[in-house]
XYZ file of C-alpha atoms in Angstrom:
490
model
C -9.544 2.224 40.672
C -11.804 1.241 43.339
C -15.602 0.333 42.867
C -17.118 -0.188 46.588
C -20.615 -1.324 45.634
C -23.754 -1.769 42.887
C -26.874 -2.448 43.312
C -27.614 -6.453 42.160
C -30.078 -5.283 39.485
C -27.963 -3.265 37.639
C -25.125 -5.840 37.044
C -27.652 -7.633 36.122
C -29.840 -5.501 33.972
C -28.369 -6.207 30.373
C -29.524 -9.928 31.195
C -32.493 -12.288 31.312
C -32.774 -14.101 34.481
C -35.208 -15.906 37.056
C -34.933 -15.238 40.424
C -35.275 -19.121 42.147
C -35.341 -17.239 45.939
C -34.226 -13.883 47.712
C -34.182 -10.267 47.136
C -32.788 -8.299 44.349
C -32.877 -5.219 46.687
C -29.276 -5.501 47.723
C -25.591 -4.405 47.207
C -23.009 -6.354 46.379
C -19.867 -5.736 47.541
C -17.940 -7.921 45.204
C -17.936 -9.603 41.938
C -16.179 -13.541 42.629
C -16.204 -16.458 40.673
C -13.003 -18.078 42.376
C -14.778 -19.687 45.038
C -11.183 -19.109 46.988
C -11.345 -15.395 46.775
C -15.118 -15.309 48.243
C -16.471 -12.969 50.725
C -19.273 -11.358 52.616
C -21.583 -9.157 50.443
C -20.380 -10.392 46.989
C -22.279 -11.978 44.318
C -20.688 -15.444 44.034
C -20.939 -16.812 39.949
C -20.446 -20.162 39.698
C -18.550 -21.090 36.428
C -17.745 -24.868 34.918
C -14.277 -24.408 34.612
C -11.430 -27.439 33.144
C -10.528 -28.919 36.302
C -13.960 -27.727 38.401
C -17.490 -26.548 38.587
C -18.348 -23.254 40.808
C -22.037 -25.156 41.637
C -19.579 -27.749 43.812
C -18.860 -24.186 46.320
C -22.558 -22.814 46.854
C -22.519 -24.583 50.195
C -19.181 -22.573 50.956
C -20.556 -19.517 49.579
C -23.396 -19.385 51.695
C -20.952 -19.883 54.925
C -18.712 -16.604 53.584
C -22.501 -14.839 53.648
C -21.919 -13.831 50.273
C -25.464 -11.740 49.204
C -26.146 -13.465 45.981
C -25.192 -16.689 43.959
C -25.209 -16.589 39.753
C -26.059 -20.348 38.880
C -27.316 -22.281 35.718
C -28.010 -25.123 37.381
C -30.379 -26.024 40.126
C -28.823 -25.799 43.638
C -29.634 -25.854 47.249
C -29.570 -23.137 49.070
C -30.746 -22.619 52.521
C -31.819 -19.157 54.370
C -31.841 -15.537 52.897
C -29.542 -15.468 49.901
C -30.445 -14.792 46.452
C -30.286 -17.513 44.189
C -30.642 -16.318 40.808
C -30.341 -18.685 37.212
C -29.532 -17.742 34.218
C -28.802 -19.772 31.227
C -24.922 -19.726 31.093
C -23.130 -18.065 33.775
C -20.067 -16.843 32.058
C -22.030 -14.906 29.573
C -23.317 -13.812 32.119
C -20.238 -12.600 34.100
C -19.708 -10.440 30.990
C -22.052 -8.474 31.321
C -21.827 -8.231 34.857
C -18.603 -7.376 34.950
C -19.111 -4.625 32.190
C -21.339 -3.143 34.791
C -19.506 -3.854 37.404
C -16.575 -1.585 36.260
C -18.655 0.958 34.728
C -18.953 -0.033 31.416
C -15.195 1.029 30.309
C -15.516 0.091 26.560
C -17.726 2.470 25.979
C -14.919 5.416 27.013
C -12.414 3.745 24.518
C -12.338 2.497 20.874
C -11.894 -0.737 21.118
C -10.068 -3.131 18.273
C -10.156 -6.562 18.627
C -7.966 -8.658 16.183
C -8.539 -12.610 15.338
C -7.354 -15.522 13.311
C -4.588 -18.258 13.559
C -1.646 -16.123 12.460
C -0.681 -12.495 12.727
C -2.809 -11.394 16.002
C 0.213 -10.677 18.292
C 2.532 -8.645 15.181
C -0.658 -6.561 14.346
C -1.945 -5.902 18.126
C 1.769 -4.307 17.600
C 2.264 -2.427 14.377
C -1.303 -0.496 15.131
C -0.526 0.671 18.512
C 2.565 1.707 17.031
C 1.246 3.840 14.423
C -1.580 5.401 16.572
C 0.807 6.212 19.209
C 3.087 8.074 16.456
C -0.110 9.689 15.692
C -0.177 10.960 19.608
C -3.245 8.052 20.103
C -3.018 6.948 23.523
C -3.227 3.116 23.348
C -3.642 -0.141 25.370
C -2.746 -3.496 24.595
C -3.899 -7.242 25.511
C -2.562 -10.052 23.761
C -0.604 -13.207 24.175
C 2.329 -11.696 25.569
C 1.157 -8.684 27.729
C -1.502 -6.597 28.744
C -0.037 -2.609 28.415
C -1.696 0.006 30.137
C 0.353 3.065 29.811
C 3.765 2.155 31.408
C 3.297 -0.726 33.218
C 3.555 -3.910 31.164
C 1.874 -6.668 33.113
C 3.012 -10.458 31.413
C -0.277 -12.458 30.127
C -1.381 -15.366 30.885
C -3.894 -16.426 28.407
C -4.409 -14.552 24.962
C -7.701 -12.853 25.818
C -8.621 -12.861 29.204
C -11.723 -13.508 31.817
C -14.304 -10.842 30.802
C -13.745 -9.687 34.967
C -10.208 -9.264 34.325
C -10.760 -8.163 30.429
C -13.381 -5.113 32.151
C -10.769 -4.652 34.916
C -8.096 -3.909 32.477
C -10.155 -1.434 29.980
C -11.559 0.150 33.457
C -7.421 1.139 34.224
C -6.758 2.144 30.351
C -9.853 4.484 30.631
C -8.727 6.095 34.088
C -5.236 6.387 32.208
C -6.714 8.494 29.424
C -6.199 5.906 26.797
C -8.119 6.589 23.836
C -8.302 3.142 22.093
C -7.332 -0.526 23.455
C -6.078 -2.984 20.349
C -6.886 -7.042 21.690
C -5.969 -10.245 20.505
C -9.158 -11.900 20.364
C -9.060 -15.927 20.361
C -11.403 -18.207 19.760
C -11.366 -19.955 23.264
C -11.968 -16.258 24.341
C -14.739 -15.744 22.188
C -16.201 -19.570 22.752
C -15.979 -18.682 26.591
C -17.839 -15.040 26.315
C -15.046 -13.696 27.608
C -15.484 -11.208 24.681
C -19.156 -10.328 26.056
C -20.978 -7.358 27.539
C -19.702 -4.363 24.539
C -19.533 -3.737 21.228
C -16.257 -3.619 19.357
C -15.827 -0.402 17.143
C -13.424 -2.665 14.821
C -13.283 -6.783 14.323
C -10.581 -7.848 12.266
C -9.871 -11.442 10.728
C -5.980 -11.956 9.897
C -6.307 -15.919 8.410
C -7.441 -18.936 9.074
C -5.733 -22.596 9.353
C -5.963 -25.760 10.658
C -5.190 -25.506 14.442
C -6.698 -25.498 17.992
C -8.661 -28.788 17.369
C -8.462 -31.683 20.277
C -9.392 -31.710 23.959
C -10.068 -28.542 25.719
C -10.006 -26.444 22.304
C -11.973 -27.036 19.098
C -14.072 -30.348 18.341
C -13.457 -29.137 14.671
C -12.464 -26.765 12.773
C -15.856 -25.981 11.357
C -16.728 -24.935 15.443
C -13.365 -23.248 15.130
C -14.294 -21.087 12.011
C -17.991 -20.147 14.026
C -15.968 -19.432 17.297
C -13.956 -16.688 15.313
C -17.468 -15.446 13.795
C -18.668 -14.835 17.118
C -16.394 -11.202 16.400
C -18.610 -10.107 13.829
C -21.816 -10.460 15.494
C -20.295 -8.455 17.679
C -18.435 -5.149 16.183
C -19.301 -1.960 14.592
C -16.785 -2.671 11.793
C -15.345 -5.937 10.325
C -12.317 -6.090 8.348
C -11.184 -9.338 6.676
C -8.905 -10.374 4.935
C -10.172 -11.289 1.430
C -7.813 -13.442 0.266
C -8.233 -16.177 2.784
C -10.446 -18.860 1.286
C -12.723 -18.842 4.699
C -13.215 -15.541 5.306
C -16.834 -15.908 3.920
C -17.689 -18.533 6.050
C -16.005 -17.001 9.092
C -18.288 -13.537 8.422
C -21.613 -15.549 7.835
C -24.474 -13.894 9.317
C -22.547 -10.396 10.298
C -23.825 -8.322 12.042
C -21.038 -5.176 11.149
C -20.433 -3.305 8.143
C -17.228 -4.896 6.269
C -14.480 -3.951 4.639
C -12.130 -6.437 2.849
C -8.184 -6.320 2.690
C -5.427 -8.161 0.373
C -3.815 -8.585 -2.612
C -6.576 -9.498 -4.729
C -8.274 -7.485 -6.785
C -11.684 -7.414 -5.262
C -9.846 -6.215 -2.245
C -11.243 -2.713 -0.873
C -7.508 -1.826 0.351
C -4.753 -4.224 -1.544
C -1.067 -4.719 -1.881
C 0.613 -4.472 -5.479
C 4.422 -4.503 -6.881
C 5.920 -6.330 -3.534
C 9.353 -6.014 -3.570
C 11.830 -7.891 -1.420
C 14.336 -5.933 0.228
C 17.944 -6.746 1.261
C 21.355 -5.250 2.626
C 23.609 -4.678 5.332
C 22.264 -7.534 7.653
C 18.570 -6.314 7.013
C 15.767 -7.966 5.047
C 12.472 -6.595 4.528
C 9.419 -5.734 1.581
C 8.247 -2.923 -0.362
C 5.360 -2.237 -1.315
C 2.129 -0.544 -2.820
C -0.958 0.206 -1.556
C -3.843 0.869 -3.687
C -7.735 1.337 -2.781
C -8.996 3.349 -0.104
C -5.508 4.427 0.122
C -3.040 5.028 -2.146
C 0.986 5.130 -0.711
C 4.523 3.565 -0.990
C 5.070 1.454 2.280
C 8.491 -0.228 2.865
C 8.611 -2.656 6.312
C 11.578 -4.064 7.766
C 10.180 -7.561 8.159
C 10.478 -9.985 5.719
C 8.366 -11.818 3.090
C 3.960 -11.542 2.193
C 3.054 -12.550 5.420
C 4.693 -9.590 6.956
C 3.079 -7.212 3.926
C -0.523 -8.685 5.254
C 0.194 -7.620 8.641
C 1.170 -4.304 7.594
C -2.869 -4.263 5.278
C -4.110 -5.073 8.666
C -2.452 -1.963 10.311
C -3.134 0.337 7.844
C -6.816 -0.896 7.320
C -7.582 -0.454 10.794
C -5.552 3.204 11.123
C -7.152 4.786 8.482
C -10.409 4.828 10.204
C -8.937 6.993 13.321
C -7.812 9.576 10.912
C -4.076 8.938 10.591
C -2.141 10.489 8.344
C -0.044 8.770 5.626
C 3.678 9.829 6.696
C 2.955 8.389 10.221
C 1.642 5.072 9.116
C 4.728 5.009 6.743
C 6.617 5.790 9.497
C 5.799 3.631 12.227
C 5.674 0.522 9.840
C 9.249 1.080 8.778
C 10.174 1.567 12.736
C 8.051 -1.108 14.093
C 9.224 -4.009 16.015
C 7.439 -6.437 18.040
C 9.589 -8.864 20.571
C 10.376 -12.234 19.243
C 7.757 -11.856 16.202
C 10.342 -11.762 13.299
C 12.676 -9.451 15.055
C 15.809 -8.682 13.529
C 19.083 -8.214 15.651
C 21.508 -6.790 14.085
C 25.352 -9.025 14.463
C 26.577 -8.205 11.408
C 26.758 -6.364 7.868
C 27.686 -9.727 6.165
C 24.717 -11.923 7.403
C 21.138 -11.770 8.990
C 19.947 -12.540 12.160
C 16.730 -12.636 13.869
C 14.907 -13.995 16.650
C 10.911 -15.774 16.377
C 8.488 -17.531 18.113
C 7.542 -20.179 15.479
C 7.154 -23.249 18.097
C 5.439 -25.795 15.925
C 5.706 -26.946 12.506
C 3.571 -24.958 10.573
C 4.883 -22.129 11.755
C 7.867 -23.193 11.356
C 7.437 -24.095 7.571
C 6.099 -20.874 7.380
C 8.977 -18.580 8.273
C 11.390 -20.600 6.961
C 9.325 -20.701 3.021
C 9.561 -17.147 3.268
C 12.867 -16.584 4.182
C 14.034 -18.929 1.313
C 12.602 -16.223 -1.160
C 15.812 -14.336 -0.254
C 17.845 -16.482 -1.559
C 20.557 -16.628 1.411
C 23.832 -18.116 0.922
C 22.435 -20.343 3.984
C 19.417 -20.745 5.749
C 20.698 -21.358 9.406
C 17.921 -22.819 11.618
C 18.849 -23.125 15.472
C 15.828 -24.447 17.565
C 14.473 -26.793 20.828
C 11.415 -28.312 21.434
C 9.399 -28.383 24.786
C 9.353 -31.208 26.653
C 6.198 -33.070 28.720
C 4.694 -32.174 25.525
C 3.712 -33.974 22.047
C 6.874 -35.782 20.551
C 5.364 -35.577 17.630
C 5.732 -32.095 17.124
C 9.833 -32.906 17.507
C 9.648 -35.020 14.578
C 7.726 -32.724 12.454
C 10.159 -29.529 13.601
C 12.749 -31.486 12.962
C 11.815 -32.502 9.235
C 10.506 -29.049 8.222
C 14.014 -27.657 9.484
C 16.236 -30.478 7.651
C 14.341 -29.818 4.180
C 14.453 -26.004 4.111
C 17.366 -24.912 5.999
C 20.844 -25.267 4.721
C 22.459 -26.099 8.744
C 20.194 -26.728 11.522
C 21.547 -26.281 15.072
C 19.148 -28.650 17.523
C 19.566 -27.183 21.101
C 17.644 -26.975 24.115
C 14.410 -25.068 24.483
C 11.721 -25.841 27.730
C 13.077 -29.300 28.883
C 10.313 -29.205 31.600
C 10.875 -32.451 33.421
C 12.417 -33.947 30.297
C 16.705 -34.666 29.587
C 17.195 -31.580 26.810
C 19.156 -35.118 24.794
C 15.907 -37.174 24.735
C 14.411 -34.304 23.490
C 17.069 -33.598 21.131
C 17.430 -37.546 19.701
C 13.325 -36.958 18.772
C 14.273 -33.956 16.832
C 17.059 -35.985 15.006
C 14.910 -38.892 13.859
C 12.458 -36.199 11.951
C 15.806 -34.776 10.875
C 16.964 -37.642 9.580
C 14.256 -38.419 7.131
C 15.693 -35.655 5.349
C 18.671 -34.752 3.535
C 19.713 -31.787 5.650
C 22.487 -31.127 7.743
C 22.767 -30.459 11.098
C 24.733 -30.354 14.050
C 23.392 -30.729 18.108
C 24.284 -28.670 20.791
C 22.487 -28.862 24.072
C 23.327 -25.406 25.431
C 21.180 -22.938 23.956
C 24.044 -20.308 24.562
C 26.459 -22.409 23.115
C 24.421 -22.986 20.263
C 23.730 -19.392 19.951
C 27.286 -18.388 19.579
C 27.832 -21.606 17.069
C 25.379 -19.886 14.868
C 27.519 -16.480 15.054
C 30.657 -17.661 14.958
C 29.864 -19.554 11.791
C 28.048 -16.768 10.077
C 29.382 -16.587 6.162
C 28.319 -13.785 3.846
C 24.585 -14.304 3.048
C 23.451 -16.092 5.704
C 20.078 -15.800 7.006
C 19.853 -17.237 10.833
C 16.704 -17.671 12.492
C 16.718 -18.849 16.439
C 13.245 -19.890 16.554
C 10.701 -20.926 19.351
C 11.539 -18.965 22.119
C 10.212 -15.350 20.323
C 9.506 -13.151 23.151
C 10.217 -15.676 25.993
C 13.235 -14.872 28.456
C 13.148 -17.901 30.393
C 14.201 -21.561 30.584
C 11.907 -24.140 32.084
C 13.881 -26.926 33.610
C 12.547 -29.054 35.971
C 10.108 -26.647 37.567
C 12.446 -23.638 37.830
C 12.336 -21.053 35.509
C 15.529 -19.639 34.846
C 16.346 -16.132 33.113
C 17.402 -16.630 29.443
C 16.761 -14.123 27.360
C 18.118 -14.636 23.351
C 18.527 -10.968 23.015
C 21.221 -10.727 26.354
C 22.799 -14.366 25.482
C 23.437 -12.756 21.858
C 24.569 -9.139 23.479
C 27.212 -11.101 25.821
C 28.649 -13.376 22.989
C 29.622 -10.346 21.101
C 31.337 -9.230 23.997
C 33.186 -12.256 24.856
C 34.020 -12.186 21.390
């Protein structure tokens, strides 16, 4: 995919702006807003970023002879470049970019999917059942971007609109027919989101979280960021049974359609069923509404039935047919999102991402439902982050599970036994019992070794993750080959 040049009045022609000095009679050569990357012939926008503000590089911009500078605030600029202001520049790089590339969204259908919980799972379960359908699909989310075969690791959840119009520019050019996106609400705060329309905005849920320095000032600007979507899409679908979703869908612009278990729901879950046997746990259900069908999924608990709503909400409007969605949902399985691996027919075992501890709480609630002979918890924390969040892991885990098994996670520049001896203390407010072991391998096999009939072990925080952080190496560790090689070594 190469785009050589555009005329500067047609990245710019979505956009009001004021020309302070220059031409607009020229061709840029490159879009840039890393003042590193500049270079003749580009248009140069200067975005406040965390750590620095593009308006500090004009100076250097003008030595690179870059044709045109994007500012919102007033600069100095000497001989024949454009200067041109708008009033925020990274709304305005989304638009740019959009025409920069083309305007790729418009080829695809594009879903974008937002709220606390559930994004990654659902980004999942519908490219799974459109691509049983024979849908071509893209992904971006907090894991990976996916454009056909290559899978390309992510670095934030949604990301700069450039890179965002980059991506759907390759998942056009691959034939893709539809891209589904995690959508967060620093994405949508930042514009990144800018410069289309989605065809479908979905809200999962919504929960305290994201609120301090460099997120939310409060979760009231939280709820608005994640409204942003539905000023912004063709179609909104919420879920109804969240107590915000009103508030989160003030002011739509999009025609909505609701989701749930409640009655008022347009498309709702009734007679959930838990399901259990062999070393598999899962939930039946029924779906009544706009549809009507029998859906069984092998992940466990309600949680995992809304993700499924949010699948089959968003699938129905592309046409698929019941026996796929069934189908794929039974198949599905996203990496280190509730993932079952199969050790045993006596016990349970699965691998999830739940890192903090409401998510921790969370999975572990549900999985209590089963009623396991035990409720095994192995987990780490990070370290050069909030202790904290050790102490509150480490309570959650000592009043639901039956055995936690503390071990190492991302000791960063911390000793994995500091970490560990913070994780005890919120432990030991507790009743629950638990034993330490440093080596997440060694813990691993603990866990298996001391499976009894019943069981139910979750090794949680790591989810999709296969590495180790210690002391600024990452090391390869995935849970998935440490689990295949202690079942060899017996």
């Amino acid at each position: 995919m190469q785009v050589h040049s555009r005329p500067l009045a047609q990245l710019l022609e979505n956009l009001s702006y004021e020309v302070i000095q220059g031409s607009m009679e020229k061709k840029i050569s490159a879009l840039i807003y890393d003042s590193r990357k500049l270079q003749e012939g580009c248009l140069f926008i200067c975005i406040q970023g965390a750590n620095a503000d593009g308006h500090q590089f004009v100076r250097e911009a003008v030595e690179k002879k870059a044709a045109a500078i994007l500012v919102s605030k007033s600069v100095e600029v000497e001989g024949d470049i454009t200067v041109i202001r708008v009033e925020n520049t990274r709304y305005a790089m989304a638009f740019a970019s959009a025409a920069w590339f083309g305007h790729p969204a418009d080829r695809l259908k594009v879903i974008g999917i937002t709220g606390t919980k559930g994004k990654t799972t659902t980004t999942y379960l519908v490219k799974s059942i459109l691509e049983n359908a024979g849908f071509n699909v893209g992904l971006i989310g907090t894991i990976e971007t996916v454009i056909g075969k290559e899978h390309i690791p992510a670095h934030n959840t949604t990301p700069e609109s450039y890179l965002l119009q980059e991506n759907f520019a390759r998942m056009a050019e691959e034939g893709c027919d539809a891209v589904v996106m995690e959508v967060s609400s620093q994405g949508l705060m930042l514009h990144r989101t800018q410069g289309f329309t989605f065809d479908y905005g979905v809200f999962t849920n919504m929960e305290q979280d994201h609120i301090g320095p460099n997120e939310h000032s409060s979760f009231e600007e939280y709820m608005d960021c994640k409204g942003l979507l539905f000023k912004q899409c063709r179609v909104g679908i919420v879920n109804c049974d969240d107590v915000h979703w009103k508030r989160v869908t003030q002011g739509h612009t999009c025609k909505l359609e609701t989701y749930g278990f409640g009655e008022q729901a347009d498309l709702r879950a009734v007679e959930m069923k838990l399901l259990r046997g062999g070393g598999h746990i899962g939930v039946a259900f029924r779906v009544e509404g706009i549809s009507d069908m029998e859906v069984e999924i092998s992940t466990p608990g309600r949680f995992s039935v809304y993700n499924a709503l949010t699948a089959i909400a968003i699938c129905r409007h592309f046409g698929v047919s019941e026996e796929n969605i069934k189908t794929a949902l039974k198949e599905a399985k996203v990496k280190g999102r509730i993932e079952l691996v199969k050790v045993s027919d006596e016990f349970t075992l699965m691998i999830d991402y739940a890192h903090n501890a409401m998510a921790l709480e969370s999975l572990l609630s549900t999985l209590k439902e089963y009623e396991p002979h035990r409720l095994v918890c192995l987990f780490g924390c990070g370290g050069n982050r909030s202790r904290l969040r050790r102490f509150e892991m480490g309570e959650v885990s000592g009043r639901l599970a039956d055995l936690t098994i503390i071990t190492s996670d991302n000791p960063r520049f911390e000793e994995p036994e500091d970490i560990i001896a913070d994780i005890i203390t919120g432990i030991e407010k507790t009743e629950g019992k638990y034993v330490a072991i440093c080596d997440r391998k060694e813990a691993i096999a603990y866990a298996i070794h001391h499976g009894q009939p019943g069981d139910i072990i979750v090794l949680a925080g790591k989810g999709h993750e296969d590495y180790q952080e210690i002391k600024g190496v990452h090391y390869p560790m995935d849970e998935r080959v440490l689990i295949t090689d202690i079942l060899a070594e017996g």
